[in-house]
Amino acid sequence: DPDYGIILLGIYTQQPGDDVNAIVTNIVSQLSNNTYGYVISRLNDVVVIEAREGLGSQMNTGNRLIVILSNRIFDYTFDNTFN
């Protein structure tokens, strides 16, 4: 985020037996609880993340949205040297 830096919109841990519908539904639910103003929605089986109001083209220039999916507990340490 241009103002907040690296932010965490939410966490979802897949449960045994979750199908695609449950996974997408739960991800949208968890990310929708963010306090940064990002709008989370669903388009079929796709999670849509809309930047908060006021960011405009800033999201297209040097401030990239990165989604991290991990099969382990993530330690939130992040190296932004690639940007």
Coordinates of N, CA, C and O in Angstrom, one line a residue:
D1 N 0.8 -1.2 0.0 CA 0.0 0.0 0.0 C 0.9 1.2 0.0 O 1.9 1.3 0.8
P2 N 0.6 2.2 -0.8 CA 1.5 3.4 -0.9 C 1.6 4.2 0.4 O 2.6 4.8 0.7
D3 N 0.6 4.1 1.2 CA 0.6 4.8 2.5 C 1.1 3.9 3.7 O 1.8 4.4 4.5
Y4 N 0.6 2.7 3.7 CA 0.8 1.8 4.8 C 2.0 0.9 4.6 O 2.4 0.2 5.6
G5 N 2.5 0.8 3.4 CA 3.6 -0.2 3.1 C 3.0 -1.6 3.0 O 1.8 -1.8 2.5
I6 N 3.7 -2.6 3.4 CA 3.2 -4.0 3.3 C 2.1 -4.2 4.3 O 2.2 -3.9 5.5
I7 N 0.9 -4.7 3.8 CA -0.2 -4.9 4.7 C -0.7 -6.3 4.6 O -0.4 -7.0 3.6
L8 N -1.3 -6.8 5.6 CA -1.9 -8.1 5.6 C -3.4 -8.0 5.6 O -4.0 -7.4 6.5
L9 N -4.1 -8.4 4.5 CA -5.5 -8.3 4.4 C -6.3 -9.3 5.1 O -7.4 -9.1 5.6
G10 N -5.7 -10.5 5.4 CA -6.3 -11.5 6.1 C -5.6 -12.9 5.9 O -4.6 -13.0 5.1
I11 N -6.1 -13.8 6.7 CA -5.5 -15.2 6.7 C -6.6 -16.2 6.6 O -7.6 -16.1 7.3
Y12 N -6.4 -17.2 5.8 CA -7.4 -18.3 5.7 C -6.6 -19.6 5.7 O -5.6 -19.7 4.9
T13 N -6.9 -20.5 6.5 CA -6.3 -21.8 6.5 C -7.3 -22.9 6.0 O -8.4 -23.0 6.5
Q14 N -6.9 -23.5 4.9 CA -7.7 -24.5 4.3 C -8.0 -25.7 5.2 O -7.1 -26.1 5.9
Q15 N -9.2 -26.1 5.3 CA -9.6 -27.2 6.1 C -9.7 -28.5 5.3 O -10.1 -28.4 4.1
P16 N -9.5 -29.6 6.0 CA -9.7 -30.9 5.2 C -11.1 -31.0 4.7 O -12.0 -30.6 5.4
G17 N -11.2 -31.4 3.5 CA -12.5 -31.5 2.9 C -13.0 -30.2 2.2 O -14.1 -30.3 1.6
D18 N -12.3 -29.1 2.3 CA -12.8 -27.9 1.6 C -12.7 -28.1 0.1 O -11.7 -28.5 -0.4
D19 N -13.8 -27.8 -0.5 CA -13.7 -27.8 -2.0 C -13.5 -26.4 -2.5 O -13.3 -25.5 -1.7
V20 N -13.4 -26.2 -3.8 CA -13.1 -24.9 -4.3 C -14.1 -23.8 -3.8 O -13.7 -22.7 -3.5
N21 N -15.3 -24.1 -3.8 CA -16.4 -23.2 -3.4 C -16.1 -22.7 -1.9 O -16.1 -21.5 -1.6
A22 N -15.8 -23.7 -1.1 CA -15.6 -23.4 0.3 C -14.3 -22.5 0.5 O -14.3 -21.6 1.3
I23 N -13.3 -22.9 -0.3 CA -12.0 -22.1 -0.2 C -12.2 -20.7 -0.6 O -11.8 -19.7 0.1
V24 N -12.8 -20.5 -1.8 CA -13.0 -19.1 -2.3 C -14.0 -18.3 -1.3 O -13.7 -17.2 -1.0
T25 N -15.0 -19.0 -0.9 CA -16.0 -18.3 0.1 C -15.3 -17.9 1.3 O -15.4 -16.7 1.8
N26 N -14.4 -18.7 1.9 CA -13.7 -18.4 3.1 C -12.6 -17.4 3.0 O -12.4 -16.5 3.8
I27 N -11.9 -17.4 1.8 CA -10.9 -16.4 1.6 C -11.6 -15.0 1.5 O -11.1 -14.0 2.1
V28 N -12.7 -14.9 0.7 CA -13.4 -13.7 0.6 C -13.9 -13.2 1.9 O -13.7 -12.0 2.2
S29 N -14.4 -14.1 2.7 CA -14.9 -13.7 4.0 C -13.8 -13.2 4.9 O -13.9 -12.1 5.6
Q30 N -12.6 -13.9 4.9 CA -11.5 -13.4 5.8 C -10.9 -12.1 5.3 O -10.6 -11.2 6.1
L31 N -10.7 -12.0 4.0 CA -10.1 -10.8 3.5 C -11.0 -9.6 3.6 O -10.6 -8.4 3.7
S32 N -12.3 -9.8 3.6 CA -13.3 -8.7 3.7 C -13.3 -8.0 5.0 O -13.8 -6.9 5.2
N33 N -12.7 -8.7 6.0 CA -12.6 -8.1 7.4 C -11.4 -7.1 7.5 O -11.2 -6.6 8.6
N34 N -10.7 -6.8 6.4 CA -9.5 -5.9 6.5 C -10.0 -4.5 6.9 O -11.1 -4.1 6.6
T35 N -9.1 -3.8 7.5 CA -9.4 -2.4 8.0 C -8.7 -1.4 7.1 O -8.7 -0.2 7.5
Y36 N -8.3 -1.7 6.0 CA -7.5 -0.8 5.1 C -8.4 -0.2 4.0 O -7.9 0.6 3.2
G37 N -9.6 -0.7 3.8 CA -10.5 -0.1 2.8 C -10.4 -0.9 1.5 O -11.1 -0.5 0.5
Y38 N -9.7 -2.0 1.4 CA -9.7 -2.8 0.2 C -11.0 -3.6 0.1 O -11.5 -4.1 1.2
V39 N -11.6 -3.6 -1.0 CA -12.9 -4.3 -1.2 C -12.6 -5.7 -1.8 O -11.9 -5.8 -2.9
I40 N -13.2 -6.7 -1.2 CA -12.9 -8.1 -1.6 C -14.3 -8.6 -2.1 O -15.3 -8.5 -1.5
S41 N -14.2 -9.2 -3.3 CA -15.5 -9.8 -3.8 C -15.1 -11.1 -4.6 O -13.9 -11.5 -4.6
R42 N -16.1 -11.7 -5.1 CA -16.0 -13.0 -5.8 C -16.6 -12.9 -7.2 O -17.6 -12.4 -7.3
L43 N -15.8 -13.5 -8.1 CA -16.3 -13.6 -9.5 C -16.2 -15.1 -9.8 O -15.1 -15.5 -10.2
N44 N -17.2 -15.8 -9.7 CA -17.2 -17.3 -9.8 C -16.2 -17.9 -8.8 O -16.4 -17.7 -7.7
D45 N -15.1 -18.5 -9.3 CA -14.1 -19.1 -8.4 C -12.9 -18.2 -8.3 O -11.8 -18.7 -8.1
V46 N -13.0 -16.9 -8.6 CA -11.9 -16.0 -8.5 C -12.1 -15.0 -7.4 O -13.2 -14.4 -7.3
V47 N -11.1 -14.8 -6.6 CA -11.2 -13.8 -5.5 C -10.7 -12.5 -6.1 O -9.6 -12.4 -6.7
V48 N -11.5 -11.4 -6.0 CA -11.2 -10.1 -6.6 C -10.8 -9.2 -5.5 O -11.6 -9.0 -4.6
I49 N -9.7 -8.5 -5.6 CA -9.2 -7.6 -4.6 C -9.2 -6.2 -5.3 O -8.4 -6.0 -6.3
E50 N -10.0 -5.3 -4.8 CA -10.0 -3.9 -5.4 C -9.3 -3.0 -4.4 O -9.6 -3.0 -3.2
A51 N -8.4 -2.2 -4.9 CA -7.6 -1.3 -4.0 C -8.6 -0.3 -3.4 O -9.6 0.0 -4.0
R52 N -8.1 0.2 -2.3 CA -9.0 1.2 -1.6 C -9.1 2.5 -2.4 O -8.3 2.8 -3.2
E53 N -10.2 3.2 -2.1 CA -10.4 4.5 -2.8 C -9.3 5.4 -2.7 O -8.7 5.6 -1.6
G54 N -9.0 6.1 -3.7 CA -7.9 7.2 -3.7 C -6.6 6.7 -4.2 O -5.7 7.5 -4.3
L55 N -6.4 5.4 -4.4 CA -5.1 5.0 -4.9 C -4.9 5.2 -6.4 O -3.8 5.4 -6.8
G56 N -5.9 5.0 -7.1 CA -5.9 5.2 -8.6 C -4.7 4.6 -9.2 O -4.4 3.4 -9.0
S57 N -4.0 5.3 -10.0 CA -2.9 4.8 -10.8 C -1.7 4.4 -10.0 O -0.8 3.8 -10.5
Q58 N -1.7 4.8 -8.7 CA -0.5 4.4 -7.9 C -0.3 2.9 -7.8 O 0.8 2.4 -7.7
M59 N -1.4 2.2 -7.9 CA -1.3 0.7 -7.9 C -0.7 0.2 -9.1 O -0.3 -1.0 -9.2
N60 N -0.6 1.0 -10.2 CA 0.0 0.5 -11.4 C 1.5 0.9 -11.6 O 2.2 0.5 -12.5
T61 N 2.0 1.7 -10.6 CA 3.4 2.2 -10.8 C 4.1 2.0 -9.5 O 4.1 2.8 -8.6
G62 N 4.8 0.9 -9.4 CA 5.8 0.7 -8.3 C 5.1 0.2 -7.0 O 5.8 -0.2 -6.1
N63 N 3.8 0.1 -6.9 CA 3.1 -0.4 -5.8 C 2.3 -1.6 -6.2 O 1.1 -1.4 -6.5
R64 N 2.9 -2.7 -6.3 CA 2.3 -3.9 -6.8 C 1.5 -4.6 -5.7 O 2.0 -4.7 -4.6
L65 N 0.4 -5.2 -6.1 CA -0.4 -6.1 -5.2 C 0.2 -7.5 -5.4 O 0.4 -8.0 -6.5
I66 N 0.6 -8.1 -4.3 CA 1.2 -9.4 -4.3 C 0.4 -10.3 -3.4 O 0.1 -9.9 -2.2
V67 N 0.0 -11.4 -3.9 CA -0.7 -12.4 -3.1 C 0.2 -13.6 -2.8 O 0.9 -14.1 -3.7
I68 N 0.3 -13.9 -1.6 CA 1.1 -15.1 -1.2 C 0.2 -16.2 -0.7 O -0.5 -16.1 0.2
L69 N 0.4 -17.3 -1.4 CA -0.3 -18.5 -1.0 C 0.7 -19.5 -0.5 O 1.7 -19.7 -1.2
S70 N 0.6 -20.0 0.6 CA 1.6 -20.9 1.2 C 1.0 -22.2 1.8 O -0.1 -22.1 2.3
N71 N 1.7 -23.2 1.7 CA 1.3 -24.5 2.3 C 1.9 -24.7 3.7 O 1.9 -25.7 4.3
R72 N 2.4 -23.6 4.3 CA 3.0 -23.6 5.6 C 2.6 -22.3 6.3 O 2.1 -21.4 5.7
I73 N 2.9 -22.3 7.6 CA 2.6 -21.0 8.3 C 3.6 -20.0 7.9 O 4.8 -20.2 7.8
F74 N 3.1 -18.8 7.5 CA 3.9 -17.8 6.9 C 4.4 -16.9 8.0 O 3.6 -16.5 8.9
D75 N 5.6 -16.5 8.0 CA 6.2 -15.7 9.1 C 6.1 -14.2 8.9 O 6.6 -13.4 9.7
Y76 N 5.5 -13.7 7.8 CA 5.3 -12.3 7.5 C 6.5 -11.5 7.3 O 6.5 -10.3 7.3
T77 N 7.7 -12.2 7.2 CA 8.9 -11.5 6.9 C 8.9 -11.4 5.4 O 8.7 -12.3 4.7
F78 N 9.2 -10.2 4.9 CA 9.0 -9.9 3.5 C 10.2 -9.1 3.0 O 10.5 -8.1 3.6
D79 N 10.8 -9.5 1.9 CA 11.9 -8.8 1.3 C 11.4 -8.2 0.0 O 11.1 -8.9 -0.9
N80 N 11.4 -6.9 -0.1 CA 10.8 -6.2 -1.2 C 11.9 -5.7 -2.2 O 11.7 -4.8 -2.9
T81 N 13.0 -6.4 -2.2 CA 14.1 -6.0 -3.1 C 13.8 -6.2 -4.6 O 14.5 -5.6 -5.4
F82 N 12.8 -7.0 -4.9 CA 12.5 -7.2 -6.4 C 11.8 -6.0 -7.0 O 11.6 -5.9 -8.2
N83 N 11.2 -5.1 -6.2 CA 10.4 -4.1 -6.7 C 11.2 -2.9 -7.2 O 12.0 -2.3 -6.8

